[in-house]
Amino acid sequence: MDREDLVATLETLEQRLLWLSSWTIHNANHIREKRDGLKVGGHQASCASMTAIMAALYFHALGPNDKVAVKPHAGPVLQAIHYLLGNQSLERLERFRALGGAQSYPSRTKDAIPVDFSTGSVGLGVAITAFSSLVQDYLIAHGQLAEADAGRMIALMGDAELDEGNIYECLIEGYKHDLRNCWWVVDYNRQSLDATTADRMFRRFDDIFETCGWRVVTLKHGKLQRAAFARPGGQALEAWIDTCPNAEFAVLTYQGGAAWRERLTADIGDQPHVAALLADYDDDALAQMMTNLGGHCIETLIDAFDAATGDQPTLFIAYTVKGHGLPLAGHKDNHSGMMSPTQMDVFRERQGIAAGEEWAKWGALGDNAAQRLEAFVATSPIARQLAEPMAPAVPVPAIPVPAGAEQSTQAAFGRVMLDLAKSGEPLADRLVTTAPDVTQTTNLGAFVNQRGLFRRQELADVFMNARIPSAQKWVQHAAGQHIELGIAENNFFLALTALGLAAPHFGTRLLPVGTVYDPFVARGLDALNYGCYSDARFLLIGTPSGITLAAEGGAHQSVNTPLIGMGQPGLTTYEPAFADEVALMMGHAFDLMQREGGSSVYLRLSTRVIAQETRETDDWQADALAGGYWLRRPGEGTGAAVVFSGVVAPEAIAAWEQLADDIPGLGLLAVTSPDLLHRGWSAARAARWQHGAPQQSHVERLLAPLARDAGFVTVIDGSPAALSWLGGVRGHRVSPLGTDRFGQTGDLPDLYRTYRLDTDAIIDAAAELFL
């Protein structure tokens, strides 16, 4: 196909995408029955500013291994593309934003169409592409992906997403890691929900990205504008457009050709040849030329995409008009606005689509034109992309328990990682570790000493070469298995997400392990949620945790992270107390991360060294993985128990020993996962209502030996709400202990006494309940 035919074909496709995305949103809001009276929503104007960009990208520029994160508010355009490709059904389009239909925003886990990256409106879908590119480089360096099979990781983004801080955190990290094969295409329509982009940002984005090593390609003017600029008077017109304030440009766009003429005549009409130039355009043609920006011009777009060769990261700033081609174009309220039924009728007639033929893929085209367009789409690069590969599972070896009569859970984790690094097991070669500048203080250092840091260009440890003693011997090389990150937790969680999607994205399974100070899980919570929503698989280690991190003070002590672990879908949370629990749960995690229907795993650990339990058998293990087990079994029908989770085990055990003589049959319950216990209880209750068949959850079985009028004390170094709900399972009385306010600096005895986590507090609570 020659260039002229290619441009004409893509222009036709662009109009099909504009129509189908607009109609999909209109159908959901104005035609489909509403049962709740609420606005369904959608973003017709945000779709309209992207249709040319997506037509040129998807049906011309994309290579077979490229992956795209689509601007969230342009989700209906992506749905329309896959409708034309045959990957999306009419039924799902008709149910846009309804249960079982096309999702509001592109979703890997909820949409039926192929979606490379889930996206929402907070810039995370942009930044993830940079980390996915880093993962691709990692796999190439480790011989698990051929260089020839490398693709570009592409983000289509709204310009308002450039306000998101994680964009710039990502830029810095990408620069440090010599980012490549990454394209970001900005729909620079200069309008967001509340405001118009500040005029002073015109050149700032170029400066910021160029400083970080990016190639910046600005697509400001389309072919119609460039043709006008080449005529007498055109230079004055070009200068006027380039200095027109964003808000003024939007107002004139909405007002149309007559307003453009009046304003241009007033501002530059007295300059040579300008009046004659304007006179050659009628009002409609003048409005078309003035809004013919680079992001709406197929020729401009394909030239820019074709010219961007090599692997340098590239930012395309594509100037657009929000709502281009719709009656909403330029209006300041168009972000959430949509066409009225009357406006839609006019739009439909202008598109040449007959009433009743709105969903026709090739509506308004003759048979021959429709056949040619259908054939073009069927042979386009996106149509030839392969389905995501199924990566084989990596066998999980038995994980020995670290030796030692007294240990902390954090140290046990570090020892397990070191043993795996030395083991020669296939699993060890698939481990990738990372941390936000806390590698040493979270016990990953020994693993890194063994396996090295990843860097495409080798970098020696200068301190080691200078014979300066250090516990860390960190050589950076292509075979390294630790990705060093700066302190930004958003980057940390996005890196884990990209690593955790290596299996579906690249066909090679990686088992990422990331460590972070537990209180700072909250710093990257949005990105953690994004990773779980994308069904990325990783092992998250939050350590040290709680006010047990005594001397660090309240800013470094985590209170609510057990509740975060309980409330986060796609994440299974454990809080082990002993080293053998750590080993058991890590082995389980590496298996769960690979299972169909599995999840990521979060272990909340501590630096507190405690005495280890002597086990007679392994009978406790299955219950521990299910969420809890009896460390000291209760007598049948007993009226009391002490329930603990994690690092407060010594206090709970000591309290049990003191109370056992006074309360015969007293039980001691170790809750290893409030998350799993609560999830299982909820599922059992739902089964009663959904299937009519009662099921007994693990927590119900655990509590069954207790008398109906029994009570128990719960204790956790975290929010007491993580365990206090246990009283609702069978109606037992509960006295919950935990931390529900910010801590302070101190030593452990003082803090445990002050915040009522010590043995005396447990005994006092038991006395209140039982005596």
mmCIF file of C-alpha atoms in Angstrom, residues 120-244:
data_model
loop_
_atom_site.group_PDB
_atom_site.id
_atom_site.type_symbol
_atom_site.label_atom_id
_atom_site.label_comp_id
_atom_site.label_asym_id
_atom_site.label_seq_id
_atom_site.Cartn_x
_atom_site.Cartn_y
_atom_site.Cartn_z
ATOM 1 C CA GLY A 120 -6.200 4.126 35.906
ATOM 2 C CA SER A 121 -6.050 7.882 36.087
ATOM 3 C CA VAL A 122 -3.034 8.323 38.355
ATOM 4 C CA GLY A 123 -0.031 7.835 36.069
ATOM 5 C CA LEU A 124 0.820 4.325 37.293
ATOM 6 C CA GLY A 125 -0.034 2.830 33.903
ATOM 7 C CA VAL A 126 2.553 5.173 32.411
ATOM 8 C CA ALA A 127 5.395 4.488 34.818
ATOM 9 C CA ILE A 128 4.911 0.704 34.685
ATOM 10 C CA THR A 129 6.082 0.700 31.056
ATOM 11 C CA ALA A 130 9.521 1.952 32.101
ATOM 12 C CA PHE A 131 9.897 -0.864 34.618
ATOM 13 C CA SER A 132 8.588 -3.390 32.111
ATOM 14 C CA SER A 133 11.346 -2.258 29.769
ATOM 15 C CA LEU A 134 13.855 -2.789 32.576
ATOM 16 C CA VAL A 135 12.497 -6.316 33.111
ATOM 17 C CA GLN A 136 12.861 -6.975 29.388
ATOM 18 C CA ASP A 137 16.515 -5.909 29.579
ATOM 19 C CA TYR A 138 16.978 -8.154 32.616
ATOM 20 C CA LEU A 139 15.641 -11.169 30.706
ATOM 21 C CA ILE A 140 17.800 -10.396 27.674
ATOM 22 C CA ALA A 141 20.906 -10.084 29.847
ATOM 23 C CA HIS A 142 20.114 -13.411 31.536
ATOM 24 C CA GLY A 143 19.663 -15.216 28.217
ATOM 25 C CA GLN A 144 15.939 -15.730 28.751
ATOM 26 C CA LEU A 145 14.814 -13.468 25.895
ATOM 27 C CA ALA A 146 16.468 -12.840 22.542
ATOM 28 C CA GLU A 147 17.485 -9.272 21.775
ATOM 29 C CA ALA A 148 15.673 -9.627 18.443
ATOM 30 C CA ASP A 149 12.439 -10.301 20.331
ATOM 31 C CA ALA A 150 12.610 -7.080 22.325
ATOM 32 C CA GLY A 151 9.642 -4.769 21.990
ATOM 33 C CA ARG A 152 8.867 -1.187 22.875
ATOM 34 C CA MET A 153 6.950 -0.527 26.061
ATOM 35 C CA ILE A 154 4.527 2.238 25.116
ATOM 36 C CA ALA A 155 2.330 4.451 27.270
ATOM 37 C CA LEU A 156 -0.476 6.575 25.874
ATOM 38 C CA MET A 157 -1.111 9.237 28.450
ATOM 39 C CA GLY A 158 -3.218 12.274 29.097
ATOM 40 C CA ASP A 159 -1.270 15.442 29.762
ATOM 41 C CA ALA A 160 -2.888 15.766 33.195
ATOM 42 C CA GLU A 161 -1.033 12.586 34.178
ATOM 43 C CA LEU A 162 2.171 14.622 33.868
ATOM 44 C CA ASP A 163 1.134 16.213 37.166
ATOM 45 C CA GLU A 164 1.590 12.873 38.950
ATOM 46 C CA GLY A 165 4.695 12.650 41.110
ATOM 47 C CA ASN A 166 5.327 9.000 40.289
ATOM 48 C CA ILE A 167 6.042 10.035 36.675
ATOM 49 C CA TYR A 168 9.119 11.973 37.771
ATOM 50 C CA GLU A 169 10.232 9.423 40.349
ATOM 51 C CA CYS A 170 10.134 6.921 37.505
ATOM 52 C CA LEU A 171 12.103 9.237 35.179
ATOM 53 C CA ILE A 172 14.931 9.458 37.696
ATOM 54 C CA GLU A 173 15.055 5.694 38.208
ATOM 55 C CA GLY A 174 14.933 5.095 34.467
ATOM 56 C CA TYR A 175 17.880 7.416 33.938
ATOM 57 C CA LYS A 176 19.925 5.552 36.550
ATOM 58 C CA HIS A 177 19.193 2.231 34.818
ATOM 59 C CA ASP A 178 19.840 3.501 31.271
ATOM 60 C CA LEU A 179 16.235 3.015 30.203
ATOM 61 C CA ARG A 180 15.619 2.066 26.599
ATOM 62 C CA ASN A 181 12.840 0.806 24.301
ATOM 63 C CA CYS A 182 10.226 2.992 25.940
ATOM 64 C CA TRP A 183 7.794 5.377 24.234
ATOM 65 C CA TRP A 184 5.448 7.745 26.005
ATOM 66 C CA VAL A 185 2.878 9.483 23.815
ATOM 67 C CA VAL A 186 1.225 12.492 25.448
ATOM 68 C CA ASP A 187 -2.270 13.459 24.368
ATOM 69 C CA TYR A 188 -1.466 17.130 24.933
ATOM 70 C CA ASN A 189 -4.990 18.529 24.810
ATOM 71 C CA ARG A 190 -4.171 20.941 27.656
ATOM 72 C CA GLN A 191 -7.477 20.383 29.424
ATOM 73 C CA SER A 192 -8.130 18.336 32.561
ATOM 74 C CA LEU A 193 -11.181 17.882 34.758
ATOM 75 C CA ASP A 194 -10.916 21.211 36.544
ATOM 76 C CA ALA A 195 -8.535 23.372 34.598
ATOM 77 C CA THR A 196 -6.512 24.202 31.510
ATOM 78 C CA THR A 197 -2.801 23.418 31.525
ATOM 79 C CA ALA A 198 -0.627 26.347 32.605
ATOM 80 C CA ASP A 199 0.872 28.131 29.603
ATOM 81 C CA ARG A 200 4.300 28.293 31.228
ATOM 82 C CA MET A 201 4.593 24.483 30.895
ATOM 83 C CA PHE A 202 5.028 24.772 27.097
ATOM 84 C CA ARG A 203 8.770 24.061 27.206
ATOM 85 C CA ARG A 204 9.212 22.612 30.662
ATOM 86 C CA PHE A 205 8.268 19.040 29.774
ATOM 87 C CA ASP A 206 10.831 19.047 26.965
ATOM 88 C CA ASP A 207 13.524 20.245 29.362
ATOM 89 C CA ILE A 208 12.696 17.710 32.086
ATOM 90 C CA PHE A 209 12.667 14.707 29.778
ATOM 91 C CA GLU A 210 15.701 15.732 27.758
ATOM 92 C CA THR A 211 17.650 16.143 30.994
ATOM 93 C CA CYS A 212 16.797 12.518 31.819
ATOM 94 C CA GLY A 213 18.111 11.277 28.482
ATOM 95 C CA TRP A 214 14.885 11.119 26.502
ATOM 96 C CA ARG A 215 14.389 12.107 22.900
ATOM 97 C CA VAL A 216 11.495 14.594 22.766
ATOM 98 C CA VAL A 217 9.413 14.812 19.593
ATOM 99 C CA THR A 218 6.840 17.604 19.546
ATOM 100 C CA LEU A 219 3.931 17.213 17.122
ATOM 101 C CA LYS A 220 2.267 20.592 17.252
ATOM 102 C CA HIS A 221 1.053 21.302 13.726
ATOM 103 C CA GLY A 222 -0.754 19.081 11.240
ATOM 104 C CA LYS A 223 -0.381 19.155 7.455
ATOM 105 C CA LEU A 224 -3.204 21.687 6.965
ATOM 106 C CA GLN A 225 -1.563 24.138 9.342
ATOM 107 C CA ARG A 226 1.873 23.604 7.816
ATOM 108 C CA ALA A 227 0.436 24.254 4.355
ATOM 109 C CA ALA A 228 -1.088 27.512 5.617
ATOM 110 C CA PHE A 229 2.195 28.547 7.234
ATOM 111 C CA ALA A 230 3.982 28.125 3.876
ATOM 112 C CA ARG A 231 1.729 30.701 2.226
ATOM 113 C CA PRO A 232 2.123 34.482 2.361
ATOM 114 C CA GLY A 233 0.976 35.626 5.800
ATOM 115 C CA GLY A 234 1.530 32.141 7.186
ATOM 116 C CA GLN A 235 4.444 33.063 9.434
ATOM 117 C CA ALA A 236 2.271 35.522 11.326
ATOM 118 C CA LEU A 237 -0.419 32.883 11.693
ATOM 119 C CA GLU A 238 2.114 30.360 12.994
ATOM 120 C CA ALA A 239 3.474 32.827 15.526
ATOM 121 C CA TRP A 240 -0.039 33.625 16.724
ATOM 122 C CA ILE A 241 -0.883 29.922 17.221
ATOM 123 C CA ASP A 242 2.390 29.253 19.036
ATOM 124 C CA THR A 243 1.780 32.068 21.521
ATOM 125 C CA CYS A 244 -1.982 31.653 21.971
#
